[in-house]
């Protein structure tokens, strides 16, 4: 008989994973607002929004430490503890990439994102926000699965993982489109480097979300 996962803990690690995922989702909304704010130029609140993301990242780190601190040594677990930690690391890396993208933008305020690239960058942002929304839902549904081990619930989590993979593929295409346009429209080498690296950082957000999905898939394995 399989031991109910959550019964092994005074505080379930999946409570913390869900709390952490919600913090990442909340941060993604601020990130999206900050990018839009930056693009309209003369935005006075970009630095304030970037500071808000930094504050949220610090709060997420506290949640991460709490999750790790509530798994007692020697506890019998039906999932690999290191898979749990690797999942948490990838979910946390999503948030790190959100912060990195805003930091990178701040290093070169002028001329900002060239007008010819703004629409493509906004589409890229939209494409990486979608898997972050799914991450939050996945953590919630996985928490329920590890309470009841229902096959129906397991299928729900696996379907979310498949959606994240599809969304990551769409984000890859959006990132490639931005890079092609940068090389074909921009002549200034500093601008080219700044925009290409920015596209790569933003694209990595979806990569980490997909990696988190893969780690969740491993924890679901029977």
Short mmCIF file of C-alpha atoms in Angstrom, two decimals:
data_model
loop_
_atom_site.label_atom_id
_atom_site.label_comp_id
_atom_site.label_asym_id
_atom_site.label_seq_id
_atom_site.Cartn_x
_atom_site.Cartn_y
_atom_site.Cartn_z
CA UNK A 1 0.00 0.00 0.00
CA UNK A 2 1.36 3.38 -1.00
CA UNK A 3 1.94 5.78 1.86
CA UNK A 4 0.03 9.08 1.44
CA UNK A 5 2.83 11.49 0.69
CA UNK A 6 1.47 14.45 2.63
CA UNK A 7 0.95 12.37 5.79
CA UNK A 8 4.72 12.15 6.18
CA UNK A 9 5.05 15.84 6.92
CA UNK A 10 3.77 18.17 9.58
CA UNK A 11 3.93 20.77 6.81
CA UNK A 12 3.50 19.41 3.29
CA UNK A 13 6.31 20.41 0.88
CA UNK A 14 3.63 20.76 -1.79
CA UNK A 15 1.97 23.51 0.24
CA UNK A 16 5.24 25.39 -0.08
CA UNK A 17 5.70 24.51 -3.77
CA UNK A 18 2.26 25.90 -4.51
CA UNK A 19 2.96 29.04 -2.46
CA UNK A 20 6.25 29.47 -4.33
CA UNK A 21 4.53 28.96 -7.72
CA UNK A 22 1.96 31.63 -6.85
CA UNK A 23 4.78 34.03 -5.98
CA UNK A 24 6.39 33.34 -9.37
CA UNK A 25 3.05 33.96 -11.09
CA UNK A 26 2.54 37.21 -9.19
CA UNK A 27 6.05 38.30 -10.14
CA UNK A 28 5.37 37.50 -13.82
CA UNK A 29 2.50 39.97 -13.87
CA UNK A 30 4.75 42.73 -12.49
CA UNK A 31 7.46 41.73 -14.99
CA UNK A 32 5.03 42.04 -17.90
CA UNK A 33 3.87 45.43 -16.65
CA UNK A 34 7.50 46.58 -16.31
CA UNK A 35 8.33 45.61 -19.91
CA UNK A 36 5.25 47.41 -21.24
CA UNK A 37 6.17 50.40 -19.10
CA UNK A 38 9.71 50.42 -20.51
CA UNK A 39 8.51 50.24 -24.11
CA UNK A 40 6.26 53.30 -23.91
CA UNK A 41 9.36 55.42 -23.05
CA UNK A 42 9.66 58.07 -20.36
CA UNK A 43 8.26 55.52 -17.98
CA UNK A 44 8.88 56.73 -14.46
CA UNK A 45 7.78 53.54 -12.74
CA UNK A 46 10.07 50.99 -14.48
CA UNK A 47 12.62 51.10 -11.67
CA UNK A 48 9.82 50.86 -9.11
CA UNK A 49 8.45 47.76 -10.83
CA UNK A 50 11.95 46.26 -11.06
CA UNK A 51 12.38 46.85 -7.33
CA UNK A 52 9.04 45.09 -6.79
CA UNK A 53 10.30 42.05 -8.71
CA UNK A 54 13.51 42.02 -6.62
CA UNK A 55 11.42 42.14 -3.44
CA UNK A 56 9.26 39.24 -4.63
CA UNK A 57 12.34 37.22 -5.55
CA UNK A 58 13.60 37.66 -1.99
CA UNK A 59 10.24 36.48 -0.62
CA UNK A 60 10.35 33.45 -2.91
CA UNK A 61 13.83 32.62 -1.62
CA UNK A 62 12.43 32.60 1.93
CA UNK A 63 9.71 30.16 0.83
CA UNK A 64 12.35 27.99 -0.85
CA UNK A 65 14.43 27.85 2.33
CA UNK A 66 11.33 26.99 4.37
CA UNK A 67 10.48 24.07 2.06
CA UNK A 68 13.99 22.67 2.38
CA UNK A 69 14.01 23.21 6.13
CA UNK A 70 10.80 21.22 6.69
CA UNK A 71 12.00 17.94 5.24
CA UNK A 72 13.51 16.12 8.22
CA UNK A 73 16.63 14.02 7.69
CA UNK A 74 15.85 10.33 7.22
CA UNK A 75 12.21 10.90 6.29
CA UNK A 76 10.81 8.11 4.11
CA UNK A 77 9.52 9.67 0.89
CA UNK A 78 7.69 8.07 -2.05
CA UNK A 79 9.37 10.59 -4.35
CA UNK A 80 13.05 11.32 -4.63
CA UNK A 81 13.94 14.25 -2.37
CA UNK A 82 16.45 15.48 -4.92
CA UNK A 83 13.79 15.44 -7.65
CA UNK A 84 11.70 17.63 -5.38
CA UNK A 85 14.64 19.99 -4.90
CA UNK A 86 15.41 20.02 -8.65
CA UNK A 87 11.78 20.88 -9.36
CA UNK A 88 11.97 23.72 -6.86
CA UNK A 89 15.25 24.93 -8.37
CA UNK A 90 13.75 25.11 -11.87
CA UNK A 91 10.63 26.87 -10.63
CA UNK A 92 12.87 29.33 -8.78
CA UNK A 93 15.00 29.81 -11.91
CA UNK A 94 11.90 31.11 -13.70
CA UNK A 95 11.79 33.93 -11.19
CA UNK A 96 15.56 34.51 -11.46
CA UNK A 97 15.22 34.93 -15.24
CA UNK A 98 12.38 37.44 -14.82
CA UNK A 99 14.66 39.50 -12.58
CA UNK A 100 17.68 39.04 -14.89
CA UNK A 101 15.71 40.34 -17.90
CA UNK A 102 14.72 43.55 -16.09
CA UNK A 103 18.28 44.00 -14.78
CA UNK A 104 19.65 43.61 -18.32
CA UNK A 105 17.21 46.21 -19.68
CA UNK A 106 18.20 48.64 -16.93
CA UNK A 107 21.89 48.49 -17.89
CA UNK A 108 21.14 50.39 -21.13
CA UNK A 109 18.13 52.62 -20.72
CA UNK A 110 18.60 54.44 -24.05
CA UNK A 111 17.57 53.85 -26.77
CA UNK A 112 15.56 51.07 -25.12
CA UNK A 113 13.83 48.44 -27.25
CA UNK A 114 13.78 49.80 -30.84
CA UNK A 115 10.30 50.51 -32.18
CA UNK A 116 10.70 47.98 -35.00
CA UNK A 117 11.20 45.21 -32.40
CA UNK A 118 8.65 46.21 -29.77
CA UNK A 119 5.72 44.17 -31.10
CA UNK A 120 7.88 41.05 -31.44
CA UNK A 121 9.23 41.43 -27.89
CA UNK A 122 5.70 41.81 -26.54
CA UNK A 123 4.71 38.60 -28.34
CA UNK A 124 7.76 36.87 -26.85
CA UNK A 125 6.75 38.10 -23.38
CA UNK A 126 3.22 36.75 -23.87
CA UNK A 127 4.62 33.38 -24.94
CA UNK A 128 6.64 32.94 -21.72
CA UNK A 129 3.86 34.17 -19.42
CA UNK A 130 1.58 31.30 -20.52
CA UNK A 131 3.77 28.47 -19.10
CA UNK A 132 4.18 30.42 -15.84
CA UNK A 133 0.40 30.44 -15.48
CA UNK A 134 0.44 26.67 -16.05
CA UNK A 135 3.18 26.19 -13.42
CA UNK A 136 0.93 27.58 -10.74
CA UNK A 137 -1.93 25.31 -11.81
CA UNK A 138 0.42 22.31 -12.01
CA UNK A 139 1.66 22.83 -8.44
CA UNK A 140 -1.94 23.06 -7.20
CA UNK A 141 -3.10 19.93 -9.04
CA UNK A 142 0.02 17.98 -8.03
CA UNK A 143 -0.62 18.83 -4.39
CA UNK A 144 -4.06 17.28 -4.74
CA UNK A 145 -2.61 14.21 -6.49
CA UNK A 146 -0.15 13.51 -3.70
CA UNK A 147 -3.05 13.62 -1.26
CA UNK A 148 -5.29 11.08 -2.99
CA UNK A 149 -3.16 9.29 -5.66
CA UNK A 150 -6.15 9.38 -7.99
CA UNK A 151 -5.40 8.24 -11.56
CA UNK A 152 -7.77 10.92 -12.81
CA UNK A 153 -5.84 13.59 -10.90
CA UNK A 154 -2.54 12.22 -12.23
CA UNK A 155 -3.82 12.60 -15.80
CA UNK A 156 -4.75 16.22 -15.08
CA UNK A 157 -1.20 16.99 -13.95
CA UNK A 158 0.30 15.19 -16.96
CA UNK A 159 -1.94 17.18 -19.32
CA UNK A 160 -0.66 20.42 -17.79
CA UNK A 161 2.91 19.22 -18.31
CA UNK A 162 2.13 18.55 -21.99
CA UNK A 163 0.68 22.07 -22.30
CA UNK A 164 3.85 23.58 -20.83
CA UNK A 165 5.96 21.68 -23.38
CA UNK A 166 3.82 23.00 -26.25
CA UNK A 167 4.03 26.54 -24.87
CA UNK A 168 7.81 26.28 -24.53
CA UNK A 169 7.96 25.29 -28.20
CA UNK A 170 5.90 28.37 -29.10
CA UNK A 171 8.22 30.53 -26.98
CA UNK A 172 11.22 29.10 -28.87
CA UNK A 173 9.63 30.18 -32.15
CA UNK A 174 8.92 33.67 -30.80
CA UNK A 175 12.53 33.97 -29.58
CA UNK A 176 13.87 32.88 -32.97
CA UNK A 177 11.66 35.43 -34.72
CA UNK A 178 13.01 38.23 -32.52
CA UNK A 179 16.63 37.21 -33.17
CA UNK A 180 16.12 37.08 -36.94
CA UNK A 181 14.51 40.50 -36.91
CA UNK A 182 17.28 41.99 -34.76
CA UNK A 183 19.99 40.83 -37.16
CA UNK A 184 18.03 42.08 -40.18
CA UNK A 185 16.96 45.47 -38.88
CA UNK A 186 19.59 46.72 -36.45
CA UNK A 187 23.00 48.01 -37.54
CA UNK A 188 24.50 49.14 -34.23
CA UNK A 189 26.49 46.19 -32.78
CA UNK A 190 25.82 47.19 -29.16
CA UNK A 191 22.07 47.29 -29.83
CA UNK A 192 22.26 43.93 -31.58
CA UNK A 193 24.09 42.36 -28.62
CA UNK A 194 21.73 43.95 -26.10
CA UNK A 195 18.58 42.80 -27.91
CA UNK A 196 19.83 39.28 -28.73
CA UNK A 197 20.85 38.61 -25.12
CA UNK A 198 17.58 40.07 -23.85
CA UNK A 199 15.65 37.68 -26.13
CA UNK A 200 17.72 34.76 -24.80
CA UNK A 201 17.08 35.66 -21.16
CA UNK A 202 13.34 36.01 -21.77
CA UNK A 203 13.31 32.75 -23.74
CA UNK A 204 15.02 30.95 -20.85
CA UNK A 205 11.93 31.65 -18.70
CA UNK A 206 9.93 29.12 -20.73
CA UNK A 207 12.90 26.70 -20.73
CA UNK A 208 12.95 26.62 -16.92
CA UNK A 209 9.16 26.19 -16.80
CA UNK A 210 9.49 23.18 -19.12
CA UNK A 211 12.31 21.77 -16.95
CA UNK A 212 10.07 22.12 -13.89
CA UNK A 213 7.37 20.21 -15.77
CA UNK A 214 9.86 17.45 -16.58
CA UNK A 215 10.81 17.19 -12.90
CA UNK A 216 7.15 16.99 -11.94
CA UNK A 217 6.68 14.25 -14.55
CA UNK A 218 9.52 12.31 -12.92
CA UNK A 219 7.89 12.64 -9.48
CA UNK A 220 4.61 11.33 -10.90
CA UNK A 221 6.29 8.19 -12.26
CA UNK A 222 5.08 4.98 -10.67
#
